[in-house]
Amino acid sequence: MKRLVSLLFIGALALLLLYVVSRMPPMGEPDNPTATRVVPRYLEKAEDETHTPNVVTGIILNYRGFDTMGEVTVIYCALAAVLAVLGRERRGRIRDYVELSGLPSSVIVRTMVALVVPFILLFSLYTIFHGETSPGGGFQGGAVIGASMIIFTTIYGLHLSSVKVPQRFRSPLEGSAVITFFLVGVLGFFGGGNFLTYAWPRVSEGLHPALVTWLTVLVEVGIGLGGAMVLISILFAMVREEGADEPLA
Amino acid sequence: MSGAFKHLPIMMITLPMLGAALMPFVSYLRREAVPWVSALFLVVSGVLGLLLAGRIPPDGCVGYRLGGWEPPFGIELKVDFAGYFLMMVVCGISLLALLYSRLYIIREVEGGKITAYYVLFLLLSASMMGFVVTGDIFNLFVFMEILAISSYALVAVTGNRNAVRAAFKYLLMGAPSSIMVLLGIGLLYSATGTLNMADLAARVGETGYREVLIASFAVLVLAFMVKAAIFPLHLWLPDAHSIAPSPMSAMLSGLVVAVSAFAIARIAFSVFTVHSWGVVGTTLDALAAAGAAAVLFGGIMAIYQRDFKMMIAYSTISHMGYIVLGFTALNPEGLTGAVYHVLDHGIAKACLFLCAGNFIYRKGYRRIDQLKGAWREMPWTCFAFALAAWSVIGLPPSAGFISKWYLVYGNVKADRVPYAVVLLIGAILAAVYCFRIIYYMFFQPGEEGAWRDQVMDAPAGMLAPTWALSLATLFFGVFSYLFLDSLLKAAASLLA
Amino acid sequence: MPEGATKSVVPLFPVLLPWISLLAILLMPRKAPRLRLWLCFAGSALTFLVVILMLPGVLDGKTYYFKLASIVEGLEISLYVDTLGYYFALVLAFMWMLATLYSISYIDHKHNRFFAFLALCGSFLIGCAFSRNMFTYFIFYEMMTFGSYPLIIHEETTMARRAGYKYLVYAIAAGTVLFFAIIANYFWGGGVLNFEKWGLLSLETASRAALLTIFFTYIAGFGVKAAIMPLHGWVPDAHPAAPSPASALLSGVILKAGAFGIMRVIFNLFGIGLMKELGVHWVVAVFACITIVMASVFALTQDNLKRRLAYSSIGQVSYIILGLAMVSRDGALGGVMHLAHHALMKACLFLCAGVILVKTGKKNISEMRGIGYQLPVTMICFSVCALAMMGTPPSVGFISKWLLGSGAMQAGLPVYVVILLVSSLLNAAYFLPIIYTAFFRWEGDEEGAHHPKLDFSAENDRLMMVPVVLLALLVLVVGIWVTVPGFPYSLASRVVNLVFP
């Protein structure tokens, strides 16, 4: 009965929303509200105004930079949430990493991973630093770093990877995205603008492109570093190795 | 507003965020410092807020362009007096709950998680402060996400089975509502092509996509009804609020739901505005009906509870109905009542939960009948409880009386006498469930051995925040005239 | 600022002075319990003194005004002393002082709580009397209502708890109804609730239905405190349960706060003219008459002395209401004066009941045979007041009844006189048996034993006897020298002259 009611409710809601979708402005028409209000300016002037060749980066870090600051806070918040529920990682008791983890990882896999991970990291750096001019950026780069650590951890186990990226190194950097955003934001005041102004009014116009580029890259690096550390910490918190202390929950 | 002062609102919001980001580092340096440093960030935030006092015109608002971009293209903070007022409320209550946590939380949360607790706490306060003053609807969503995620986690932070279950229930209702907010914003964007509230307000009237607007408003209201636990969508609240650690319950019950309820008002008045009430009026009527049902349902359920945290949680459901009935009256008085009720509800509920926390901390009692005779051993907590309950009932001269006055007056003025009567019945119900506890605590002899004869109250570090809140209920009642004039003007300009 | 009022801080003093008592309780060393109690008395005595000092000014027709806070335009919390408010304040400050004195010796446990709330209620009641508008009145009134709860359940017996519960239920419901009335009045009264005019509302600003709603919600709200039937339920339970000084105050003053509220509504908010226009005074009068007769009938059946007195109070407070509802000059005068007169008489009766309870432990009238010989002074005072209640001259009771009767004739309604006479008859029927039992019955009287000797030794407690005797004397003195300035007539006649210009 309960399910039937829920089903009916959801069905009715879906029908209503479908009807609404049918009344929405048709996709892709040039005179849609979405295409006439803010978008034209972003597309036409973004490069001049934000000194950023990549329009997407210009929008997320500059026009709507505060939203992005919120989003990195969401990511950081997710980490804190995971830590609040699961706690920090508990390392296993196994000392010798060669016979560790009990995962079916052969010598070939271990060697390959050891070879590939540095290149993945290098690629992630490229993604981060190039986010300003081409697709990519801090989020993506950070995710790639995180992914590389996921591969590493699945093969080599938590013990070794948490030696490579120890907690005392990770935990201060977890918030680096938020901190960088905050610092760049506050620098905006001192540059004579508002919070998150990249092109400081106090600096002469000619220097703006360089200034914006450097600040954007700084923010990208912060996001990349923070994102990576958050992903790694979440991963470590979720891994439960054999022999580790049982969590309390 | 000129000079450095214009940066104060954004600093108020971002400083606790910075604090949260720095907290793992602080914890690495010195774990005992975490509560104090967290409190410091909120204190600084609050001081900055006090510097703003008198600089926000009551009948207008101060815009702040982030990154210096003009409104429809960049994000804007719109600090009107109501928003500023609520920001201060959030800051103050958060600070007190945070200070209270220091002693309380080590009992319920294991050592390794305490830093995460403070991180989430700071993020929660920061997000609420951003939530009430932002002038961009997508930014509202972003803050709502932070708010929601940190609340889920903070309910589960004790890690025991019931807490995780309650948090999961909260998540199950909260996550779809977050998606619905996004859906509503998406629909709105498709019909207007903008996200700035002021720009939206101008374009909502012109755009031809009527159905889309109606659907968008309905979806947004529905979503925030879940977040604010308004009657038929309140199911997550009693468990989550009663199981969370007490200072957290104080935050959730006192601020989170109330701020979410205010978001509905914000969307109704700052985005859809008076021009489109013809379009969205039915939804508002339905919302008012739900609010009235909430007042009665919450009050009646609260009377039947045996666990006092559960009782306070149901009382919160009832009071969310008050807030909704206030702003759906669509006149300045009603809206003022709603905003003032966010304040006094926040203070009083937070105080009640902290008192409950004191009882749990000292005695581990959670049942109402265990409170019989509590006065002999914990007089200070009992007195604080009585003062806060006074405000919950809405008796003069507490802050609750002032907001009740405006809520009822707003409804009478809007020719909604039945709703005014519902509000009064709600107050009677509140009197029933509050006086029962007061009676047990002060006038009923306790069971043998339940309470000692000598005074042994909660430690001063916990009593001080509790008492600060309970005295605040009186302060904001007696000195309400300091704020009401400005609030009325602010409400009028919000409705104009 | 009301027209012609003097801005003065004096009205604030009586409101704040009782807090001295509170401070004394909180701050005085635990080792000096008696000293603390005496300081409480000093607080109430000072309050009375300050009120007395304002008398010449008030008799000169001055009004005082002091603003505490202005919440928004038109809605302020402020004190305003006009003749009517002053009259009530004078009565209650006096009663308060005597009750505090009496309590020092009467209360035998949890002194701190009792005296603290006694002082609080005193402060709030003076606040009620000195309110400038209904908003302020309501704030003080509600605080007083809940502040008197600990006084009622002070004994903490099962009976007291049950009575306290009933009291709370009635008080909360009444407070809510009143709250609604005030909001409606504020809305239709043009955003003000002030008392300084003699008629704030009019048919021009509000519809008839709205005015009727406001009026009846007001009457229902205040009617609970003023114990108009059928809203009197809490009174007969609360009085016997409370300690005697608290009962004396309940009957003498707190019930009157309801009646005073009705006075404010009728005189200041609606005005006599509008009352007549709406024709609502009939309804009130009918309820008052029913209450007067029914309460007396109920009183007849009670054996518990304080319960009988409580029913008597219910009836007597309705005299005041009836006086107001007559809408005639003498009726209003009688009603207003009866507020003070009844306070004198009934407070004395309750204090006597307290003496009896303390000295002999007897609560029921049937047990009181020969008590007049054990406690002669008390019972003589009791008899004086009981006779005054019946309306025997020369006493205050006679004056009120005379004026009420004359008011009824002025209004052209002799039926009220009949009601008053019936009520007096019933009063006699329930008071005379008490006097009879006390003085004309004794142990073994049926076997022809001689009556016992008068024994003054039991009444050695001066703190209790002084208030009793003083009140009994005043019942006579005020009833004989009616027009002395400061006695009820001097003030009440001024009020009535303003109401019926």
PDB file of N, CA and C in Angstrom, chain A residues 107-121 151-152 155-156:
ATOM      1  N   VAL A 107      53.915  -9.603  -9.830  1.00  0.00           N
ATOM      2  CA  VAL A 107      55.081  -8.735  -9.986  1.00  0.00           C
ATOM      3  C   VAL A 107      54.876  -7.790 -11.157  1.00  0.00           C
ATOM      4  N   ILE A 108      54.252  -8.319 -12.243  1.00  0.00           N
ATOM      5  CA  ILE A 108      54.048  -7.499 -13.444  1.00  0.00           C
ATOM      6  C   ILE A 108      53.202  -6.284 -13.101  1.00  0.00           C
ATOM      7  N   VAL A 109      52.103  -6.532 -12.416  1.00  0.00           N
ATOM      8  CA  VAL A 109      51.214  -5.423 -12.076  1.00  0.00           C
ATOM      9  C   VAL A 109      51.944  -4.416 -11.207  1.00  0.00           C
ATOM     10  N   ARG A 110      52.642  -4.913 -10.193  1.00  0.00           N
ATOM     11  CA  ARG A 110      53.331  -3.995  -9.285  1.00  0.00           C
ATOM     12  C   ARG A 110      54.338  -3.138 -10.037  1.00  0.00           C
ATOM     13  N   THR A 111      55.085  -3.774 -10.925  1.00  0.00           N
ATOM     14  CA  THR A 111      56.093  -3.036 -11.656  1.00  0.00           C
ATOM     15  C   THR A 111      55.446  -1.995 -12.556  1.00  0.00           C
ATOM     16  N   MET A 112      54.381  -2.439 -13.245  1.00  0.00           N
ATOM     17  CA  MET A 112      53.711  -1.509 -14.153  1.00  0.00           C
ATOM     18  C   MET A 112      53.188  -0.284 -13.415  1.00  0.00           C
ATOM     19  N   VAL A 113      52.573  -0.568 -12.286  1.00  0.00           N
ATOM     20  CA  VAL A 113      52.032   0.559 -11.510  1.00  0.00           C
ATOM     21  C   VAL A 113      53.137   1.497 -11.091  1.00  0.00           C
ATOM     22  N   ALA A 114      54.230   0.907 -10.638  1.00  0.00           N
ATOM     23  CA  ALA A 114      55.344   1.737 -10.194  1.00  0.00           C
ATOM     24  C   ALA A 114      55.867   2.578 -11.340  1.00  0.00           C
ATOM     25  N   LEU A 115      55.794   2.028 -12.550  1.00  0.00           N
ATOM     26  CA  LEU A 115      56.275   2.796 -13.692  1.00  0.00           C
ATOM     27  C   LEU A 115      55.289   3.868 -14.120  1.00  0.00           C
ATOM     28  N   VAL A 116      54.004   3.521 -14.073  1.00  0.00           N
ATOM     29  CA  VAL A 116      52.989   4.417 -14.653  1.00  0.00           C
ATOM     30  C   VAL A 116      52.680   5.597 -13.738  1.00  0.00           C
ATOM     31  N   VAL A 117      52.645   5.348 -12.441  1.00  0.00           N
ATOM     32  CA  VAL A 117      52.196   6.397 -11.515  1.00  0.00           C
ATOM     33  C   VAL A 117      52.959   7.714 -11.678  1.00  0.00           C
ATOM     34  N   PRO A 118      54.253   7.707 -11.805  1.00  0.00           N
ATOM     35  CA  PRO A 118      54.937   8.997 -11.999  1.00  0.00           C
ATOM     36  C   PRO A 118      54.444   9.740 -13.225  1.00  0.00           C
ATOM     37  N   PHE A 119      54.150   8.984 -14.291  1.00  0.00           N
ATOM     38  CA  PHE A 119      53.678   9.666 -15.504  1.00  0.00           C
ATOM     39  C   PHE A 119      52.274  10.232 -15.308  1.00  0.00           C
ATOM     40  N   ILE A 120      51.478   9.470 -14.571  1.00  0.00           N
ATOM     41  CA  ILE A 120      50.134   9.990 -14.275  1.00  0.00           C
ATOM     42  C   ILE A 120      50.249  11.289 -13.492  1.00  0.00           C
ATOM     43  N   LEU A 121      51.150  11.289 -12.549  1.00  0.00           N
ATOM     44  CA  LEU A 121      51.322  12.495 -11.732  1.00  0.00           C
ATOM     45  C   LEU A 121      51.790  13.666 -12.597  1.00  0.00           C
ATOM     46  N   ILE A 151      45.060   3.692  -7.606  1.00  0.00           N
ATOM     47  CA  ILE A 151      45.738   2.561  -8.230  1.00  0.00           C
ATOM     48  C   ILE A 151      46.850   2.055  -7.300  1.00  0.00           C
ATOM     49  N   PHE A 152      47.635   2.974  -6.815  1.00  0.00           N
ATOM     50  CA  PHE A 152      48.765   2.602  -5.981  1.00  0.00           C
ATOM     51  C   PHE A 152      48.302   1.833  -4.746  1.00  0.00           C
ATOM     52  N   ILE A 155      47.110  -1.737  -5.266  1.00  0.00           N
ATOM     53  CA  ILE A 155      48.167  -2.706  -5.539  1.00  0.00           C
ATOM     54  C   ILE A 155      49.099  -2.862  -4.340  1.00  0.00           C
ATOM     55  N   TYR A 156      49.492  -1.765  -3.746  1.00  0.00           N
ATOM     56  CA  TYR A 156      50.511  -1.838  -2.701  1.00  0.00           C
ATOM     57  C   TYR A 156      49.956  -1.810  -1.284  1.00  0.00           C
TER      58      TYR A 156
END
